[in-house]
């Protein structure tokens, strides 16, 4: 469970960085 809890936010954060980079 701990791995899943950490993996999901990690993926969302990575996706957010990708979107931010594209906007810039």
JSON list of C-alpha atoms in Angstrom, two decimals:
[
{"chain": "A", "resi": 1, "resn": "UNK", "atom": "CA", "xyz": [0.00, 0.00, 0.00]},
{"chain": "A", "resi": 2, "resn": "UNK", "atom": "CA", "xyz": [2.81, 2.38, 0.84]},
{"chain": "A", "resi": 3, "resn": "UNK", "atom": "CA", "xyz": [4.31, 1.99, -2.62]},
{"chain": "A", "resi": 4, "resn": "UNK", "atom": "CA", "xyz": [0.99, 2.73, -4.31]},
{"chain": "A", "resi": 5, "resn": "UNK", "atom": "CA", "xyz": [0.38, 5.78, -2.13]},
{"chain": "A", "resi": 6, "resn": "UNK", "atom": "CA", "xyz": [3.76, 7.13, -3.16]},
{"chain": "A", "resi": 7, "resn": "UNK", "atom": "CA", "xyz": [3.58, 6.07, -6.80]},
{"chain": "A", "resi": 8, "resn": "UNK", "atom": "CA", "xyz": [0.30, 7.80, -7.66]},
{"chain": "A", "resi": 9, "resn": "UNK", "atom": "CA", "xyz": [1.24, 11.32, -6.42]},
{"chain": "A", "resi": 10, "resn": "UNK", "atom": "CA", "xyz": [4.67, 10.83, -8.00]},
{"chain": "A", "resi": 11, "resn": "UNK", "atom": "CA", "xyz": [3.09, 10.21, -11.40]},
{"chain": "A", "resi": 12, "resn": "UNK", "atom": "CA", "xyz": [0.73, 13.16, -11.05]},
{"chain": "A", "resi": 13, "resn": "UNK", "atom": "CA", "xyz": [3.64, 15.41, -10.10]},
{"chain": "A", "resi": 14, "resn": "UNK", "atom": "CA", "xyz": [5.70, 14.23, -13.07]},
{"chain": "A", "resi": 15, "resn": "UNK", "atom": "CA", "xyz": [2.76, 14.86, -15.39]},
{"chain": "A", "resi": 16, "resn": "UNK", "atom": "CA", "xyz": [2.35, 18.33, -13.90]},
{"chain": "A", "resi": 17, "resn": "UNK", "atom": "CA", "xyz": [6.00, 19.13, -14.60]},
{"chain": "A", "resi": 18, "resn": "UNK", "atom": "CA", "xyz": [5.60, 17.98, -18.19]},
{"chain": "A", "resi": 19, "resn": "UNK", "atom": "CA", "xyz": [2.57, 20.22, -18.70]},
{"chain": "A", "resi": 20, "resn": "UNK", "atom": "CA", "xyz": [4.34, 23.18, -17.07]},
{"chain": "A", "resi": 21, "resn": "UNK", "atom": "CA", "xyz": [7.37, 22.66, -19.30]},
{"chain": "A", "resi": 22, "resn": "UNK", "atom": "CA", "xyz": [5.19, 22.61, -22.40]},
{"chain": "A", "resi": 23, "resn": "UNK", "atom": "CA", "xyz": [3.41, 25.79, -21.35]},
{"chain": "A", "resi": 24, "resn": "UNK", "atom": "CA", "xyz": [6.74, 27.55, -20.97]}
]
